[in-house]
GROMACS .gro file of C-alpha atoms in nm:
model
  441
    1UNK     CA    1   0.095  -1.211   2.774
    2UNK     CA    2  -0.273  -1.125   2.760
    3UNK     CA    3  -0.507  -1.417   2.692
    4UNK     CA    4  -0.831  -1.402   2.494
    5UNK     CA    5  -1.068  -1.680   2.396
    6UNK     CA    6  -1.176  -1.746   2.039
    7UNK     CA    7  -1.523  -1.878   1.965
    8UNK     CA    8  -1.376  -2.227   1.930
    9UNK     CA    9  -1.231  -2.198   2.285
   10UNK     CA   10  -0.878  -2.173   2.153
   11UNK     CA   11  -0.666  -1.947   2.376
   12UNK     CA   12  -0.478  -1.674   2.189
   13UNK     CA   13  -0.176  -1.502   2.341
   14UNK     CA   14  -0.134  -1.127   2.279
   15UNK     CA   15   0.196  -0.966   2.365
   16UNK     CA   16   0.198  -0.690   2.624
   17UNK     CA   17   0.402  -0.406   2.482
   18UNK     CA   18   0.564  -0.081   2.591
   19UNK     CA   19   0.576   0.187   2.320
   20UNK     CA   20   0.876   0.421   2.312
   21UNK     CA   21   0.915   0.733   2.103
   22UNK     CA   22   1.226   0.950   2.084
   23UNK     CA   23   1.141   1.299   1.961
   24UNK     CA   24   1.432   1.454   1.775
   25UNK     CA   25   1.434   1.816   1.645
   26UNK     CA   26   1.329   1.712   1.292
   27UNK     CA   27   1.078   1.444   1.397
   28UNK     CA   28   0.770   1.407   1.173
   29UNK     CA   29   0.561   1.254   1.453
   30UNK     CA   30   0.245   1.423   1.575
   31UNK     CA   31   0.362   1.669   1.845
   32UNK     CA   32   0.026   1.639   2.025
   33UNK     CA   33   0.033   1.259   2.027
   34UNK     CA   34   0.374   1.133   1.908
   35UNK     CA   35   0.280   0.766   1.943
   36UNK     CA   36  -0.056   0.772   1.763
   37UNK     CA   37   0.067   0.592   1.452
   38UNK     CA   38   0.283   0.343   1.644
   39UNK     CA   39  -0.019   0.269   1.862
   40UNK     CA   40  -0.224   0.189   1.550
   41UNK     CA   41   0.056  -0.029   1.413
   42UNK     CA   42   0.070  -0.220   1.742
   43UNK     CA   43  -0.308  -0.261   1.734
   44UNK     CA   44  -0.281  -0.405   1.383
   45UNK     CA   45  -0.068  -0.694   1.516
   46UNK     CA   46  -0.312  -0.734   1.808
   47UNK     CA   47  -0.058  -0.628   2.069
   48UNK     CA   48  -0.182  -0.502   2.407
   49UNK     CA   49  -0.032  -0.160   2.480
   50UNK     CA   50   0.019  -0.144   2.857
   51UNK     CA   51   0.255   0.154   2.879
   52UNK     CA   52   0.401   0.436   2.671
   53UNK     CA   53   0.705   0.661   2.699
   54UNK     CA   54   0.810   0.966   2.499
   55UNK     CA   55   1.153   1.125   2.537
   56UNK     CA   56   1.280   1.444   2.377
   57UNK     CA   57   1.645   1.452   2.272
   58UNK     CA   58   1.865   1.681   2.064
   59UNK     CA   59   2.058   1.386   1.922
   60UNK     CA   60   2.077   1.009   1.936
   61UNK     CA   61   2.273   0.818   2.199
   62UNK     CA   62   2.516   0.597   2.000
   63UNK     CA   63   2.496   0.310   2.248
   64UNK     CA   64   2.127   0.297   2.347
   65UNK     CA   65   1.962   0.555   2.120
   66UNK     CA   66   1.760   0.685   2.417
   67UNK     CA   67   2.032   0.724   2.680
   68UNK     CA   68   2.128   0.518   2.987
   69UNK     CA   69   1.889   0.685   3.234
   70UNK     CA   70   1.585   0.640   3.010
   71UNK     CA   71   1.687   0.282   2.929
   72UNK     CA   72   1.690   0.200   3.300
   73UNK     CA   73   1.350   0.369   3.341
   74UNK     CA   74   1.218   0.151   3.058
   75UNK     CA   75   1.349  -0.159   3.235
   76UNK     CA   76   1.173  -0.056   3.558
   77UNK     CA   77   0.843   0.012   3.382
   78UNK     CA   78   0.865  -0.322   3.202
   79UNK     CA   79   0.890  -0.498   3.539
   80UNK     CA   80   0.603  -0.295   3.684
   81UNK     CA   81   0.369  -0.361   3.390
   82UNK     CA   82   0.472  -0.718   3.304
   83UNK     CA   83   0.584  -0.612   2.954
   84UNK     CA   84   0.679  -0.876   2.696
   85UNK     CA   85   0.811  -0.655   2.416
   86UNK     CA   86   0.941  -0.299   2.377
   87UNK     CA   87   0.857  -0.127   2.046
   88UNK     CA   88   1.048   0.184   1.940
   89UNK     CA   89   0.899   0.438   1.698
   90UNK     CA   90   1.252   0.484   1.562
   91UNK     CA   91   1.499   0.274   1.364
   92UNK     CA   92   1.765   0.121   1.586
   93UNK     CA   93   2.105  -0.024   1.500
   94UNK     CA   94   2.181  -0.391   1.579
   95UNK     CA   95   2.411  -0.287   1.865
   96UNK     CA   96   2.149  -0.055   2.013
   97UNK     CA   97   1.890  -0.335   2.009
   98UNK     CA   98   2.137  -0.577   2.168
   99UNK     CA   99   2.236  -0.334   2.446
  100UNK     CA  100   1.875  -0.236   2.518
  101UNK     CA  101   1.777  -0.602   2.545
  102UNK     CA  102   2.061  -0.663   2.790
  103UNK     CA  103   1.942  -0.379   3.015
  104UNK     CA  104   1.567  -0.442   2.994
  105UNK     CA  105   1.573  -0.823   2.968
  106UNK     CA  106   1.296  -0.786   2.712
  107UNK     CA  107   1.265  -0.828   2.337
  108UNK     CA  108   1.320  -0.495   2.158
  109UNK     CA  109   1.201  -0.421   1.805
  110UNK     CA  110   1.201  -0.097   1.609
  111UNK     CA  111   0.954   0.071   1.374
  112UNK     CA  112   1.080  -0.094   1.055
  113UNK     CA  113   1.067  -0.442   1.203
  114UNK     CA  114   0.710  -0.385   1.323
  115UNK     CA  115   0.601  -0.270   0.977
  116UNK     CA  116   0.772  -0.572   0.821
  117UNK     CA  117   0.590  -0.795   1.067
  118UNK     CA  118   0.255  -0.646   0.964
  119UNK     CA  119   0.339  -0.692   0.597
  120UNK     CA  120   0.431  -1.054   0.664
  121UNK     CA  121   0.101  -1.117   0.841
  122UNK     CA  122  -0.102  -0.961   0.557
  123UNK     CA  123   0.083  -1.103   0.257
  124UNK     CA  124  -0.157  -1.322   0.059
  125UNK     CA  125  -0.022  -1.372  -0.292
  126UNK     CA  126   0.303  -1.545  -0.379
  127UNK     CA  127   0.441  -1.216  -0.512
  128UNK     CA  128   0.376  -1.019  -0.193
  129UNK     CA  129   0.521  -1.301   0.016
  130UNK     CA  130   0.839  -1.294  -0.191
  131UNK     CA  131   0.859  -0.918  -0.151
  132UNK     CA  132   0.807  -0.937   0.225
  133UNK     CA  133   1.066  -1.212   0.261
  134UNK     CA  134   1.324  -1.013   0.065
  135UNK     CA  135   1.260  -0.698   0.269
  136UNK     CA  136   1.287  -0.894   0.595
  137UNK     CA  137   1.608  -1.069   0.495
  138UNK     CA  138   1.772  -0.744   0.383
  139UNK     CA  139   1.662  -0.570   0.703
  140UNK     CA  140   1.754  -0.849   0.942
  141UNK     CA  141   2.077  -0.960   0.772
  142UNK     CA  142   2.296  -0.733   0.988
  143UNK     CA  143   2.081  -0.816   1.291
  144UNK     CA  144   2.074  -1.197   1.259
  145UNK     CA  145   1.896  -1.260   1.585
  146UNK     CA  146   1.618  -1.499   1.690
  147UNK     CA  147   1.459  -1.485   1.347
  148UNK     CA  148   1.498  -1.815   1.171
  149UNK     CA  149   1.530  -2.190   1.199
  150UNK     CA  150   1.521  -2.459   0.934
  151UNK     CA  151   1.745  -2.253   0.705
  152UNK     CA  152   1.764  -2.546   0.470
  153UNK     CA  153   1.416  -2.437   0.355
  154UNK     CA  154   1.553  -2.096   0.259
  155UNK     CA  155   1.808  -2.240   0.021
  156UNK     CA  156   1.534  -2.450  -0.137
  157UNK     CA  157   1.280  -2.167  -0.164
  158UNK     CA  158   1.066  -2.273   0.132
  159UNK     CA  159   0.771  -2.095   0.285
  160UNK     CA  160   0.814  -1.751   0.433
  161UNK     CA  161   0.606  -1.847   0.731
  162UNK     CA  162   0.413  -1.521   0.692
  163UNK     CA  163   0.118  -1.655   0.883
  164UNK     CA  164   0.308  -1.834   1.160
  165UNK     CA  165   0.277  -1.734   1.522
  166UNK     CA  166   0.598  -1.652   1.702
  167UNK     CA  167   0.535  -1.310   1.848
  168UNK     CA  168   0.573  -0.961   1.708
  169UNK     CA  169   0.885  -0.928   1.496
  170UNK     CA  170   0.929  -1.301   1.442
  171UNK     CA  171   0.711  -1.366   1.137
  172UNK     CA  172   0.931  -1.423   0.840
  173UNK     CA  173   1.144  -1.667   0.649
  174UNK     CA  174   1.159  -1.915   0.934
  175UNK     CA  175   1.143  -1.937   1.312
  176UNK     CA  176   1.381  -1.880   1.605
  177UNK     CA  177   1.748  -1.972   1.588
  178UNK     CA  178   2.049  -1.815   1.755
  179UNK     CA  179   2.306  -1.902   1.490
  180UNK     CA  180   2.266  -1.867   1.117
  181UNK     CA  181   2.463  -1.943   0.807
  182UNK     CA  182   2.505  -1.606   0.630
  183UNK     CA  183   2.583  -1.775   0.301
  184UNK     CA  184   2.235  -1.931   0.295
  185UNK     CA  185   2.075  -1.592   0.354
  186UNK     CA  186   2.277  -1.428   0.076
  187UNK     CA  187   2.190  -1.713  -0.157
  188UNK     CA  188   1.820  -1.676  -0.078
  189UNK     CA  189   1.832  -1.297  -0.125
  190UNK     CA  190   1.987  -1.340  -0.469
  191UNK     CA  191   1.721  -1.596  -0.564
  192UNK     CA  192   1.439  -1.368  -0.444
  193UNK     CA  193   1.573  -1.073  -0.641
  194UNK     CA  194   1.583  -1.286  -0.956
  195UNK     CA  195   1.224  -1.402  -0.906
  196UNK     CA  196   1.101  -1.049  -0.838
  197UNK     CA  197   1.285  -0.911  -1.143
  198UNK     CA  198   1.101  -1.165  -1.357
  199UNK     CA  199   0.769  -1.068  -1.195
  200UNK     CA  200   0.843  -0.700  -1.251
  201UNK     CA  201   0.927  -0.759  -1.617
  202UNK     CA  202   0.600  -0.950  -1.663
  203UNK     CA  203   0.408  -0.670  -1.490
  204UNK     CA  204   0.567  -0.406  -1.709
  205UNK     CA  205   0.463  -0.603  -2.017
  206UNK     CA  206   0.111  -0.650  -1.878
  207UNK     CA  207   0.066  -0.283  -1.795
  208UNK     CA  208   0.205  -0.171  -2.132
  209UNK     CA  209  -0.022  -0.417  -2.313
  210UNK     CA  210  -0.318  -0.214  -2.180
  211UNK     CA  211  -0.209   0.092  -2.378
  212UNK     CA  212  -0.549   0.106  -2.551
  213UNK     CA  213  -0.717   0.144  -2.210
  214UNK     CA  214  -0.670   0.444  -1.981
  215UNK     CA  215  -0.517   0.336  -1.650
  216UNK     CA  216  -0.615   0.498  -1.319
  217UNK     CA  217  -0.434   0.404  -0.999
  218UNK     CA  218  -0.531   0.466  -0.636
  219UNK     CA  219  -0.239   0.561  -0.413
  220UNK     CA  220  -0.232   0.712  -0.068
  221UNK     CA  221  -0.158   0.683   0.299
  222UNK     CA  222  -0.261   0.357   0.457
  223UNK     CA  223  -0.616   0.361   0.593
  224UNK     CA  224  -0.712   0.660   0.376
  225UNK     CA  225  -1.006   0.465   0.231
  226UNK     CA  226  -0.866   0.353  -0.107
  227UNK     CA  227  -1.026   0.008  -0.098
  228UNK     CA  228  -1.363   0.153   0.008
  229UNK     CA  229  -1.342   0.400  -0.279
  230UNK     CA  230  -1.259   0.123  -0.525
  231UNK     CA  231  -1.561  -0.075  -0.407
  232UNK     CA  232  -1.783   0.233  -0.454
  233UNK     CA  233  -1.658   0.311  -0.804
  234UNK     CA  234  -1.638  -0.040  -0.950
  235UNK     CA  235  -1.870  -0.251  -0.737
  236UNK     CA  236  -1.574  -0.473  -0.652
  237UNK     CA  237  -1.564  -0.663  -0.327
  238UNK     CA  238  -1.213  -0.554  -0.230
  239UNK     CA  239  -1.137  -0.615   0.137
  240UNK     CA  240  -1.160  -0.290   0.332
  241UNK     CA  241  -1.105  -0.240   0.705
  242UNK     CA  242  -1.038   0.046   0.945
  243UNK     CA  243  -0.679  -0.055   1.016
  244UNK     CA  244  -0.333   0.001   0.875
  245UNK     CA  245  -0.220  -0.205   0.576
  246UNK     CA  246  -0.553  -0.388   0.535
  247UNK     CA  247  -0.447  -0.482   0.180
  248UNK     CA  248  -0.103  -0.536   0.029
  249UNK     CA  249  -0.162  -0.667  -0.321
  250UNK     CA  250  -0.250  -0.457  -0.624
  251UNK     CA  251  -0.603  -0.522  -0.750
  252UNK     CA  252  -0.728  -0.401  -1.090
  253UNK     CA  253  -1.093  -0.368  -1.193
  254UNK     CA  254  -1.274  -0.216  -1.491
  255UNK     CA  255  -1.451   0.111  -1.407
  256UNK     CA  256  -1.732   0.239  -1.632
  257UNK     CA  257  -1.698   0.618  -1.627
  258UNK     CA  258  -1.995   0.681  -1.856
  259UNK     CA  259  -2.056   0.779  -2.218
  260UNK     CA  260  -1.956   0.432  -2.331
  261UNK     CA  261  -1.608   0.467  -2.184
  262UNK     CA  262  -1.433   0.259  -1.923
  263UNK     CA  263  -1.093   0.274  -1.755
  264UNK     CA  264  -0.887   0.026  -1.555
  265UNK     CA  265  -0.878   0.117  -1.185
  266UNK     CA  266  -0.602  -0.028  -0.965
  267UNK     CA  267  -0.565  -0.022  -0.586
  268UNK     CA  268  -0.215  -0.034  -0.435
  269UNK     CA  269  -0.049  -0.088  -0.099
  270UNK     CA  270  -0.080   0.209   0.138
  271UNK     CA  271   0.214   0.428   0.233
  272UNK     CA  272   0.314   0.544   0.579
  273UNK     CA  273   0.540   0.798   0.748
  274UNK     CA  274   0.906   0.695   0.740
  275UNK     CA  275   0.831   0.391   0.524
  276UNK     CA  276   1.159   0.194   0.513
  277UNK     CA  277   1.341   0.254   0.184
  278UNK     CA  278   1.420  -0.114   0.140
  279UNK     CA  279   1.048  -0.186   0.168
  280UNK     CA  280   0.967   0.062  -0.110
  281UNK     CA  281   1.233  -0.104  -0.323
  282UNK     CA  282   1.101  -0.454  -0.254
  283UNK     CA  283   0.745  -0.351  -0.338
  284UNK     CA  284   0.845  -0.181  -0.660
  285UNK     CA  285   0.672  -0.455  -0.859
  286UNK     CA  286   0.350  -0.404  -0.660
  287UNK     CA  287   0.368  -0.031  -0.736
  288UNK     CA  288   0.427  -0.086  -1.107
  289UNK     CA  289   0.062   0.005  -1.173
  290UNK     CA  290   0.128   0.346  -1.018
  291UNK     CA  291   0.453   0.398  -1.207
  292UNK     CA  292   0.286   0.338  -1.544
  293UNK     CA  293  -0.060   0.476  -1.461
  294UNK     CA  294  -0.208   0.747  -1.685
  295UNK     CA  295  -0.373   0.910  -1.384
  296UNK     CA  296  -0.303   0.863  -1.013
  297UNK     CA  297  -0.576   0.939  -0.761
  298UNK     CA  298  -0.391   1.033  -0.442
  299UNK     CA  299  -0.647   0.948  -0.173
  300UNK     CA  300  -0.602   1.124   0.163
  301UNK     CA  301  -0.809   1.123   0.483
  302UNK     CA  302  -0.949   1.477   0.501
  303UNK     CA  303  -1.071   1.420   0.857
  304UNK     CA  304  -0.730   1.326   0.995
  305UNK     CA  305  -0.564   1.594   1.205
  306UNK     CA  306  -0.230   1.517   1.038
  307UNK     CA  307  -0.357   1.500   0.680
  308UNK     CA  308  -0.087   1.747   0.569
  309UNK     CA  309   0.188   1.518   0.695
  310UNK     CA  310   0.024   1.215   0.534
  311UNK     CA  311  -0.001   1.392   0.197
  312UNK     CA  312   0.364   1.493   0.223
  313UNK     CA  313   0.471   1.136   0.310
  314UNK     CA  314   0.292   0.995   0.003
  315UNK     CA  315   0.432   1.264  -0.226
  316UNK     CA  316   0.786   1.184  -0.111
  317UNK     CA  317   0.737   0.817  -0.208
  318UNK     CA  318   0.588   0.918  -0.546
  319UNK     CA  319   0.892   1.140  -0.603
  320UNK     CA  320   1.115   0.846  -0.516
  321UNK     CA  321   0.933   0.643  -0.780
  322UNK     CA  322   0.990   0.934  -1.026
  323UNK     CA  323   0.619   0.983  -1.094
  324UNK     CA  324   0.516   1.299  -1.278
  325UNK     CA  325   0.312   1.520  -1.041
  326UNK     CA  326   0.105   1.638  -1.340
  327UNK     CA  327  -0.048   1.288  -1.352
  328UNK     CA  328  -0.158   1.303  -0.987
  329UNK     CA  329  -0.503   1.421  -0.870
  330UNK     CA  330  -0.550   1.473  -0.495
  331UNK     CA  331  -0.875   1.324  -0.360
  332UNK     CA  332  -0.966   1.426  -0.004
  333UNK     CA  333  -1.177   1.139   0.128
  334UNK     CA  334  -1.384   1.081   0.445
  335UNK     CA  335  -1.554   1.420   0.428
  336UNK     CA  336  -1.846   1.267   0.619
  337UNK     CA  337  -1.620   1.260   0.924
  338UNK     CA  338  -1.536   1.632   0.914
  339UNK     CA  339  -1.710   1.798   1.209
  340UNK     CA  340  -1.583   2.158   1.188
  341UNK     CA  341  -1.699   2.337   0.867
  342UNK     CA  342  -1.391   2.561   0.876
  343UNK     CA  343  -1.184   2.251   0.800
  344UNK     CA  344  -1.327   2.255   0.445
  345UNK     CA  345  -1.226   2.618   0.399
  346UNK     CA  346  -0.873   2.555   0.519
  347UNK     CA  347  -0.829   2.246   0.302
  348UNK     CA  348  -0.972   2.417  -0.009
  349UNK     CA  349  -0.732   2.707   0.034
  350UNK     CA  350  -0.437   2.477   0.091
  351UNK     CA  351  -0.524   2.228  -0.188
  352UNK     CA  352  -0.721   2.426  -0.450
  353UNK     CA  353  -0.712   2.152  -0.714
  354UNK     CA  354  -0.831   1.870  -0.486
  355UNK     CA  355  -1.154   1.671  -0.514
  356UNK     CA  356  -1.367   1.625  -0.199
  357UNK     CA  357  -1.573   1.311  -0.145
  358UNK     CA  358  -1.686   1.041   0.096
  359UNK     CA  359  -1.630   0.685  -0.024
  360UNK     CA  360  -1.852   0.567   0.263
  361UNK     CA  361  -2.160   0.769   0.158
  362UNK     CA  362  -2.089   0.829  -0.212
  363UNK     CA  363  -2.104   1.209  -0.179
  364UNK     CA  364  -1.879   1.373  -0.439
  365UNK     CA  365  -1.834   1.056  -0.646
  366UNK     CA  366  -2.017   1.203  -0.949
  367UNK     CA  367  -1.776   1.497  -0.964
  368UNK     CA  368  -1.481   1.259  -0.951
  369UNK     CA  369  -1.638   1.049  -1.226
  370UNK     CA  370  -1.672   1.356  -1.452
  371UNK     CA  371  -1.315   1.461  -1.385
  372UNK     CA  372  -1.175   1.116  -1.467
  373UNK     CA  373  -1.388   1.102  -1.783
  374UNK     CA  374  -1.244   1.436  -1.891
  375UNK     CA  375  -0.886   1.343  -1.801
  376UNK     CA  376  -0.916   1.012  -1.987
  377UNK     CA  377  -0.991   1.195  -2.312
  378UNK     CA  378  -1.361   1.248  -2.253
  379UNK     CA  379  -1.596   1.394  -2.502
  380UNK     CA  380  -1.804   1.174  -2.726
  381UNK     CA  381  -1.927   1.162  -3.083
  382UNK     CA  382  -2.232   0.991  -3.237
  383UNK     CA  383  -2.135   0.754  -3.518
  384UNK     CA  384  -2.268   0.484  -3.744
  385UNK     CA  385  -2.024   0.196  -3.782
  386UNK     CA  386  -2.036  -0.057  -4.066
  387UNK     CA  387  -1.825  -0.339  -3.923
  388UNK     CA  388  -1.720  -0.679  -4.054
  389UNK     CA  389  -1.884  -0.928  -3.814
  390UNK     CA  390  -1.615  -1.188  -3.886
  391UNK     CA  391  -1.345  -0.966  -3.732
  392UNK     CA  392  -1.368  -1.073  -3.368
  393UNK     CA  393  -1.117  -0.818  -3.238
  394UNK     CA  394  -1.305  -0.535  -3.409
  395UNK     CA  395  -1.642  -0.644  -3.266
  396UNK     CA  396  -1.486  -0.681  -2.922
  397UNK     CA  397  -1.335  -0.333  -2.943
  398UNK     CA  398  -1.670  -0.181  -3.039
  399UNK     CA  399  -1.849  -0.365  -2.759
  400UNK     CA  400  -1.588  -0.246  -2.511
  401UNK     CA  401  -1.567   0.121  -2.610
  402UNK     CA  402  -1.899   0.212  -2.772
  403UNK     CA  403  -2.238   0.279  -2.619
  404UNK     CA  404  -2.459   0.100  -2.872
  405UNK     CA  405  -2.796   0.257  -2.950
  406UNK     CA  406  -2.909   0.027  -3.232
  407UNK     CA  407  -2.756  -0.264  -3.420
  408UNK     CA  408  -2.874  -0.432  -3.742
  409UNK     CA  409  -2.714  -0.672  -3.988
  410UNK     CA  410  -2.662  -0.675  -4.365
  411UNK     CA  411  -2.523  -1.022  -4.436
  412UNK     CA  412  -2.173  -1.022  -4.279
  413UNK     CA  413  -2.179  -0.650  -4.196
  414UNK     CA  414  -2.307  -0.508  -3.865
  415UNK     CA  415  -2.456  -0.159  -3.890
  416UNK     CA  416  -2.416   0.001  -3.549
  417UNK     CA  417  -2.549   0.336  -3.431
  418UNK     CA  418  -2.344   0.425  -3.126
  419UNK     CA  419  -2.185   0.694  -2.914
  420UNK     CA  420  -1.807   0.664  -2.875
  421UNK     CA  421  -1.538   0.856  -2.688
  422UNK     CA  422  -1.354   1.080  -2.932
  423UNK     CA  423  -1.016   0.939  -2.833
  424UNK     CA  424  -1.130   0.583  -2.923
  425UNK     CA  425  -1.229   0.657  -3.282
  426UNK     CA  426  -0.871   0.686  -3.410
  427UNK     CA  427  -0.796   0.328  -3.306
  428UNK     CA  428  -1.060   0.204  -3.550
  429UNK     CA  429  -0.828   0.302  -3.836
  430UNK     CA  430  -0.608   0.005  -3.746
  431UNK     CA  431  -0.888  -0.230  -3.859
  432UNK     CA  432  -0.864  -0.096  -4.216
  433UNK     CA  433  -1.142  -0.187  -4.459
  434UNK     CA  434  -1.321  -0.399  -4.199
  435UNK     CA  435  -1.487  -0.088  -4.055
  436UNK     CA  436  -1.640   0.231  -4.196
  437UNK     CA  437  -1.705   0.524  -3.963
  438UNK     CA  438  -1.985   0.771  -4.046
  439UNK     CA  439  -2.024   1.061  -3.805
  440UNK     CA  440  -2.379   1.170  -3.720
  441UNK     CA  441  -2.518   1.500  -3.594
   0.00000   0.00000   0.00000
């Protein structure tokens, strides 16, 4: 393993890895650089990539996925480069992993396990840790290898160990153990599903309770710049970094879109090519904001050479979540990184309804703001409101949705000259005699 020194002189071990990609006829990988995404995923877990191999095949070898000759070549290259771990950009069966490990004498993990490992390392809230643990258990259940110890903690709802150090592919509901009691795993899976169902039900209620506020949700490929965009639009201090899966947990902030109107803006976990289906299912609660959002801003990296593939990957997940495409607005981000002007022309022709902006510089943000204002029922009207000051909910509603120009008092009545969004006026009827609305020219 590679060694690096932290500032406190603590030595950190980084695994030396060999990346392997098997290109099948219908592969979605970048034909010019098939391992670009896997390389970024490996970088996210701080692995040291010392060698790479790409093999083209018409079909999968049942025993070794890649074939005996290539497996032996991998073993030789592992010895030559002092490799600790082999990472496949494909999903392998338990038997294939076992047989590859016997030939190479190295730990072998596949794409799904690497993604799960990254999710485990980045899980911060109790909800995301539960989701990661469930996804790991369901993925590793048929593989039951070197993943856990102290299973008694599982039955009692112990820590997932998401931040523990045990090498790539070993973060999870415990540490290393060769034998495992399957009944304990099944019991823990059932308990996790119950807990997540309760969380999902609470989230559904929370999202629906915001029906008087327009909900906007950021979705998109991981590292497309969603968190940077959220910081630009709302002034939030959401963590943003140039790496895959920088954030996992949904964050919601109020966004003032002008003319006295605000919306709730939510950021969600990023998607990725060939995102494991069980992971989408486990993170359903995290994506609840997207499922019930009034408007989804699909953020894509316009400067990425494979932006078309990334847009397609996100759209497939949105279709899986049964989200209405009419509620989705494509936002092509990172325009400041576009070097060739013809790229704009090509993208505009291919995606005529898309918005172009740079979350890093703010260019194009005003146009997005106007579009969201319009989509959220924009248009305003000048009114004079005579409101009962003793009605706290009424006064709160006015403060939240009206742009107040002048406010005076006549005993217990507030006389408010304001500008309000047209779609917010109707809700004032629910306050009955406590408010009188007089429209002004």
